[in-house]
């Protein structure tokens, strides 16, 4: 019934797929953090026009599926003369989608710092910079981390659609093996294991990080 | 039945019952239900595609219609991706696959093939300004293919130095070739010839690669009753030169008189060379 | 740009809309069926029975850690074989969205039920309300209020995730778009740009109002 | 229902013992007292002394491990050793309506209007006629000065208004005993006053009450009897509040009361 | 820094006018008073009368639209009409350290330990030597009875302990004036006592303070002067607290103080 030799033979495929998934996600998530930070900054600083643009971006990015974003980038944009590689499209797609989620998480983190904390810093004579670095940011990071971690896991999961633009990630391997050798069972088994191996440590690390930065629990 | 329809006959996937036994249906059950469930391509013109009006059309579809007519039932189409063709049968999502299904040993272990109705080899299409005329030219280059096709298997086995870029769907693969994402695209030669004819700037540099293979209908393993019926049907249709007529209706408009129908068509299930 | 004309071709927009209808239908059926499942799961999760708790944890954690696309593959290819249970692509989508949405909603329900201060049910007890009266008249209405904004958000996520159905071969809006692109390739070589653009916009138009509703509800009920 | 003895105390608690699960000490230990009909008992004591637990046990919210609780002479709760993990008392709905309780906070139902909150129990539990209950509810609202807010939602009300509504909600069931657990602890001073005035009105009207409070002046004004609790035991009980607040008998009571007095800072003025 | 006048009041507020943006009424209107060095001013008044706003304006947290504020004779803030939407005052860090303030709640930095909280400003703002600051911090902690908690995190402390730490954090800057805004409002009675005792200690030691409180007994004990605020105006000011609390001059003050008195309920005893 279950063909272990098939699993042994093709396990390396999934290792490669997992590396591709991790590669795309690492860069895509880094990009999303940068985009999120910029957007959260613009919103908090209330920069007039940029702020409206950020709102529009966030609405568009949150309300469209990544798959459609990718199809548009990969198949649509070349008609405008912009030909990006599949990797670029996937990274840009993840950054575009994740940026809005990260922005919201970071903004929520900053807003969670009570005003009286800034006021206390002011009354104690701290400069605005000292107040941000020593008082506001440490607390904001602490309350933003759970949201950011959840987004990281969300983005890794979402990245499973990059197989649709021929990127050889975990999902791609599973489909490929099913299509070539029809060992559906074994392929699905390796698919599930691969995602567990990628995501379980990350989500445990996330829990540890949350605890580490939670001033009330460490 | 579950699910609405996107207005094309091809979406029987969403029109059929959402749960049933994975055991194949008998001939009687098919007749009783009044419809034959057939898996076809929806993006591989001119063999199986959706025309501008949203209707299924093509060489395979023409045959499917006849098959159903002789059974006295309607056709219900399910569009499949190449890689899904075996699984739609094993999980009994359709009764027959008529999706340019090349007969291979691996596949024959999973499904039962009937007599062939077409023959193919692989072909490679590439841009006219950088034509690929030999497999060796592909070394270190990127070749686009569709997952689950014979082309994929052949290149995986015989050309380890070619970088394969695999898409789930033919449509995506063609788009990728048009956007210059790969150096060439390989699939059945019938298919690439047809495509190159209608897409300026592309040429079929390799017209015949690997063994000559046949294309045949497939049913679930062990569904002898239906298999026998299809085999009889193919023999019977051979007497009236049905597949030549099919060729004239669906392929000739594309190939014109440059191709010889006998290079493609198999009548009565007999490969003559 | 010339390519935009593709949208004016007879039949193109109606077909896309029909495709969108399939998408919305899958989402709507899934969301509808999620509600009872989610309520049940949420209720089970508040039980103290360790076995039930453990099972629910496994269920929730597995569903949450697997990408939805992987779940769809499991349901579509795996279920038929493992349980001799055949699902067509649409059925597999609906099943996965119900299991996934049910788990997510269940967790929301659990959170909402547990967020109601104990003192509410104590007040009801002291006033003489039976357990059932207390649940129906006091706890549930408050839990639903806290639940609704997040549930509408979940619905948005389900709508977005229906886009994956195309990868199982369901003929929904994306697939219809691809068919149109294919059939019109020669007249409209730029079709991909426009069709995918329109599909992008269509998803936005479906999801955006839901997001707005969710945000409104959240604001309105935040300070109660 | 057993017949009520006219002479029996409205509430009597005998040898009450209470221990929380996972705790190794009794929170209430051999607590006995009576509250005659129409009288007001004020319970004071430091934080953690068991005041809230006492009221909650009387209301049936906490299982008790020893002793018993009687209402109008009828025993309604008997301690069961080992019942630490048991939930709320299984007493009948009807019985529960005979004891009213108001908590420190959060206890109005936010999903009901003011009238909805007040009318819920009499209609659902006692099956009384809606129109009649509404008339009575409006009467009560007038008494606490909130007749014009009858259709408001709890979140539209100030803390003091909410607590007055909570009192009405309890009163409409005509409870034999009303329990109040620091119901003004979370309020601004002016609101505290509004609520306490309502309670003083109730005392004048002869409502039997047990009140836990940290407002010593209020306690002094409203109490018929005062009871000082510490570590789950009754330290001093006195039916002359004036005397209790000025010359308590025990050293512990003196010490407790001193927490509320300040001596002049008396630093030198320039 | 202008030289300080030995005779000048520690804090003087003249004709202070304050209006919030989007409000059509002044929250503080022509408020003038002085606090001589070493004296304690207690500000009382009903909710919304502007007490917090007054302290916040002195601390530089709110822009003022008229009048001025002087510290030791040196004017540190002048009202600018139309500045409703301006942010906090631009006064220098050094100047800010000369006024200390403790809020009702939440004001310890949760990301710093007790010592970290106390040492932050002297080290960062005044650039003082760490070791020396730490010695002083521990001295202060001893004074408030919390020397053993120096390495604790704020969330590990009770509310009363937190407020005492907040006082230390303000004291270590040796502020010329200390402002307290209802710092015991959210605390349990015993904790209230701990904190108020610390403040009485400060008063004895000659710390100049402005205190907003609802604890009238405490006010009476600690005040050198009392000021009753209502609707942003000073209703009564009195440098004899005893007199203010027993025989206030204005009818409004009498009325206000009555909120804190109760008459015996006086219902008939059986
Ligand atoms: N649910 C509980 N489980 C375990 N221990 C509890 C529980 N509730 C209260 N306690 C403990 O029981 C003791 C009495 O608590 P209780 O709340 O009755 O005191 P209290 O007199 O009302 O105090 P306060 O004035 O602070 O309200 C305390 O030591 C408390 O820690
Ligand atoms: N940020 C603000 N914007 C607009 N109005 C405000 C703001 N803060 C306070 N107010 C208003 O200013 C008035 C005075 O408020 P303030 O907080 O100074 O009163 P208070 O005397 O401290 O009251 P409490 O005893 O309740 O603390 C109130 O009417 C209040 O509604
Ligand atoms: Mg209590
Ligand atoms: Mg205030």
Coordinates of C-alpha atoms in Angstrom, one line a residue, chain C:
Chain C
X1 CA -4.5 50.6 -24.6
X2 CA -5.9 48.3 -27.2
X3 CA -6.0 45.3 -24.9
X4 CA -8.8 46.7 -22.8
X5 CA -11.2 46.0 -25.6
X6 CA -11.1 42.4 -24.7
X7 CA -13.4 43.3 -21.8
X8 CA -16.0 44.6 -24.2
X9 CA -16.1 41.4 -26.3
X10 CA -19.6 39.9 -26.1
X11 CA -19.8 37.3 -23.4
X12 CA -16.5 38.2 -21.7
X13 CA -17.8 40.1 -18.7
X14 CA -20.9 38.0 -18.2
X15 CA -18.7 34.9 -18.2
X16 CA -16.3 36.4 -15.7
X17 CA -19.3 37.4 -13.5
X18 CA -20.6 33.8 -13.7
X19 CA -17.2 32.7 -12.6
X20 CA -17.2 35.1 -9.8
X21 CA -20.6 33.7 -8.8
X22 CA -19.0 30.3 -8.5
X23 CA -16.4 31.8 -6.2
X24 CA -18.9 33.6 -4.1
X25 CA -21.1 30.6 -4.0
X26 CA -18.3 28.4 -2.7
X27 CA -17.5 31.0 -0.1
X28 CA -21.1 31.6 0.9
X29 CA -21.9 27.9 1.3
X30 CA -18.7 27.4 3.3
X31 CA -19.3 30.4 5.5
X32 CA -22.9 29.3 6.1
X33 CA -21.9 25.8 7.1
X34 CA -19.0 27.1 9.2
X35 CA -21.3 28.7 11.6
X36 CA -22.9 25.6 13.2
X37 CA -19.5 23.8 13.0
X38 CA -17.8 26.8 14.6
X39 CA -20.3 27.1 17.4
X40 CA -20.1 23.4 18.1
X41 CA -16.3 23.4 18.1
X42 CA -16.2 26.5 20.2
X43 CA -18.5 25.0 22.7
X44 CA -16.5 21.7 22.8
X45 CA -13.4 23.7 23.4
X46 CA -14.8 25.3 26.5
X47 CA -15.6 21.9 28.0
X48 CA -13.3 20.7 30.7
X49 CA -13.2 17.1 29.5
X50 CA -9.4 16.4 28.9
X51 CA -10.0 14.0 26.0
X52 CA -12.3 16.4 24.2
X53 CA -9.8 19.2 24.8
X54 CA -6.9 17.2 23.5
X55 CA -8.8 16.2 20.4
X56 CA -9.9 19.8 19.7
X57 CA -6.3 21.0 20.2
X58 CA -5.0 18.5 17.7
X59 CA -7.7 19.4 15.2
X60 CA -7.2 23.1 15.6
X61 CA -3.4 23.0 15.5
X62 CA -3.2 20.7 12.5
X63 CA -5.7 22.8 10.5
X64 CA -4.0 26.0 11.5
X65 CA -0.4 24.9 10.7
X66 CA -1.2 23.5 7.3
X67 CA -1.4 25.8 4.3
X68 CA -5.0 25.9 3.0
X69 CA -3.7 24.7 -0.4
X70 CA -2.1 21.6 1.2
X71 CA -5.4 20.9 3.0
X72 CA -7.2 21.2 -0.4
X73 CA -4.8 18.7 -1.9
X74 CA -5.3 16.3 1.0
X75 CA -9.1 16.5 0.7
X76 CA -9.2 16.3 -3.1
X77 CA -6.6 13.5 -3.6
X78 CA -6.3 12.0 -0.2
X79 CA -9.9 11.6 1.1
X80 CA -11.1 9.7 -1.9
X81 CA -8.6 7.0 -1.3
X82 CA -8.3 6.9 2.4
X83 CA -12.0 6.9 3.1
X84 CA -13.2 5.6 -0.2
X85 CA -15.0 8.9 -0.3
X86 CA -15.1 10.7 -3.6
X87 CA -15.2 14.5 -3.6
X88 CA -15.3 16.6 -6.7
X89 CA -13.1 19.7 -6.7
X90 CA -15.9 22.0 -5.5
X91 CA -16.9 19.5 -2.8
X92 CA -13.3 19.3 -1.6
X93 CA -13.1 23.1 -1.5
X94 CA -16.3 23.4 0.5
X95 CA -15.2 20.6 2.8
X96 CA -11.8 22.2 3.5
X97 CA -13.3 25.6 4.0
X98 CA -15.8 24.2 6.5
X99 CA -13.1 22.3 8.4
X100 CA -10.7 25.3 8.3
X101 CA -13.3 28.0 8.9
X102 CA -15.0 25.8 11.6
X103 CA -11.7 25.5 13.5
X104 CA -10.9 29.2 13.2
X105 CA -14.5 30.2 14.1
X106 CA -14.5 27.7 16.9
X107 CA -11.5 29.3 18.4
X108 CA -13.2 32.7 18.1
X109 CA -16.3 31.4 19.7
X110 CA -14.2 29.9 22.5
X111 CA -12.5 33.2 23.0
X112 CA -15.7 35.1 23.0
X113 CA -17.4 32.8 25.4
X114 CA -14.4 33.0 27.8
X115 CA -14.2 36.7 27.5
X116 CA -17.6 37.2 29.0
X117 CA -16.8 38.1 32.7
X118 CA -17.8 35.4 35.1
X119 CA -19.8 38.0 37.0
X120 CA -22.3 38.1 34.2
X121 CA -23.4 34.5 34.7
X122 CA -23.1 35.0 38.5
X123 CA -25.6 37.9 38.3
X124 CA -27.9 35.8 36.2
X125 CA -27.6 32.9 38.7
X126 CA -28.4 35.2 41.6
X127 CA -31.4 36.6 39.8
X128 CA -32.7 33.0 39.6
X129 CA -32.2 32.4 35.8
X130 CA -31.7 28.8 34.9
X131 CA -28.4 27.8 33.2
X132 CA -30.1 27.7 29.9
X133 CA -31.8 31.0 30.3
X134 CA -28.5 32.5 31.4
X135 CA -26.8 31.1 28.3
X136 CA -29.4 32.2 25.9
X137 CA -30.4 35.6 27.3
X138 CA -27.1 36.7 28.8
X139 CA -23.9 34.9 27.6
X140 CA -24.7 34.1 24.0
X141 CA -25.9 37.6 23.0
X142 CA -22.8 39.1 24.4
X143 CA -20.5 36.5 22.9
X144 CA -22.1 37.0 19.5
X145 CA -21.3 40.7 19.6
X146 CA -17.7 40.1 20.4
X147 CA -17.6 37.4 17.7
X148 CA -19.1 39.2 14.8
X149 CA -16.3 41.5 13.7
X150 CA -13.7 38.8 13.7
X151 CA -16.1 36.4 12.0
X152 CA -16.7 38.9 9.2
X153 CA -12.9 39.1 8.8
X154 CA -12.8 35.3 8.6
X155 CA -15.4 35.4 5.9
X156 CA -13.2 37.8 3.9
X157 CA -10.3 35.3 4.3
X158 CA -12.5 32.5 3.1
X159 CA -13.5 34.5 0.0
X160 CA -9.9 35.2 -0.7
X161 CA -8.9 31.6 -0.2
X162 CA -11.5 30.4 -2.7
X163 CA -9.0 31.6 -5.3
X164 CA -7.1 28.4 -4.6
X165 CA -10.0 26.4 -6.0
X166 CA -8.6 27.0 -9.5
X167 CA -5.6 24.9 -8.6
X168 CA -7.9 21.9 -8.1
X169 CA -9.5 22.6 -11.5
X170 CA -12.7 24.2 -10.3
X171 CA -14.0 26.5 -13.0
X172 CA -14.4 29.7 -11.1
X173 CA -13.5 33.2 -11.9
X174 CA -9.8 32.7 -12.4
X175 CA -10.2 29.6 -14.6
X176 CA -12.8 31.4 -16.6
X177 CA -10.4 34.2 -17.0
X178 CA -7.7 31.9 -18.2
X179 CA -10.1 30.3 -20.7
X180 CA -10.9 33.7 -22.1
X181 CA -7.3 34.7 -22.3
X182 CA -6.6 31.6 -24.2
X183 CA -9.4 31.8 -26.6
X184 CA -8.6 35.5 -27.4
X185 CA -4.9 35.2 -27.5
X186 CA -4.5 36.3 -31.2
X187 CA -6.8 39.2 -31.2
X188 CA -5.8 40.4 -27.8
X189 CA -2.2 39.5 -26.9
X190 CA -2.4 41.8 -23.9
X191 CA -5.5 39.9 -22.5
X192 CA -3.6 38.5 -19.5
X193 CA -3.0 42.0 -18.1
X194 CA -6.6 43.1 -18.4
X195 CA -8.3 39.9 -17.4
X196 CA -6.1 39.3 -14.4
X197 CA -6.6 43.0 -13.6
X198 CA -10.3 42.6 -13.7
X199 CA -10.2 39.5 -11.5
X200 CA -8.0 41.3 -9.0
X201 CA -10.6 44.1 -8.9
X202 CA -13.5 41.7 -8.6
X203 CA -12.0 40.0 -5.5
X204 CA -11.4 43.5 -4.1
X205 CA -15.0 44.5 -4.7
X206 CA -16.3 41.4 -2.9
X207 CA -13.9 41.5 0.0
X208 CA -13.6 45.2 0.7
X209 CA -17.2 45.8 1.8
X210 CA -16.8 42.9 4.2
X211 CA -13.7 44.5 5.7
X212 CA -15.5 47.8 6.1
X213 CA -18.4 46.1 7.8
X214 CA -16.0 44.3 10.1
X215 CA -14.3 47.5 11.0
X216 CA -17.5 49.3 11.7
X217 CA -18.8 46.6 13.9
X218 CA -15.5 46.6 15.8
X219 CA -15.6 50.3 16.4
X220 CA -19.3 50.3 17.3
X221 CA -19.0 47.5 19.8
X222 CA -15.5 48.2 21.1
X223 CA -16.7 50.5 23.9
X224 CA -19.8 48.7 25.1

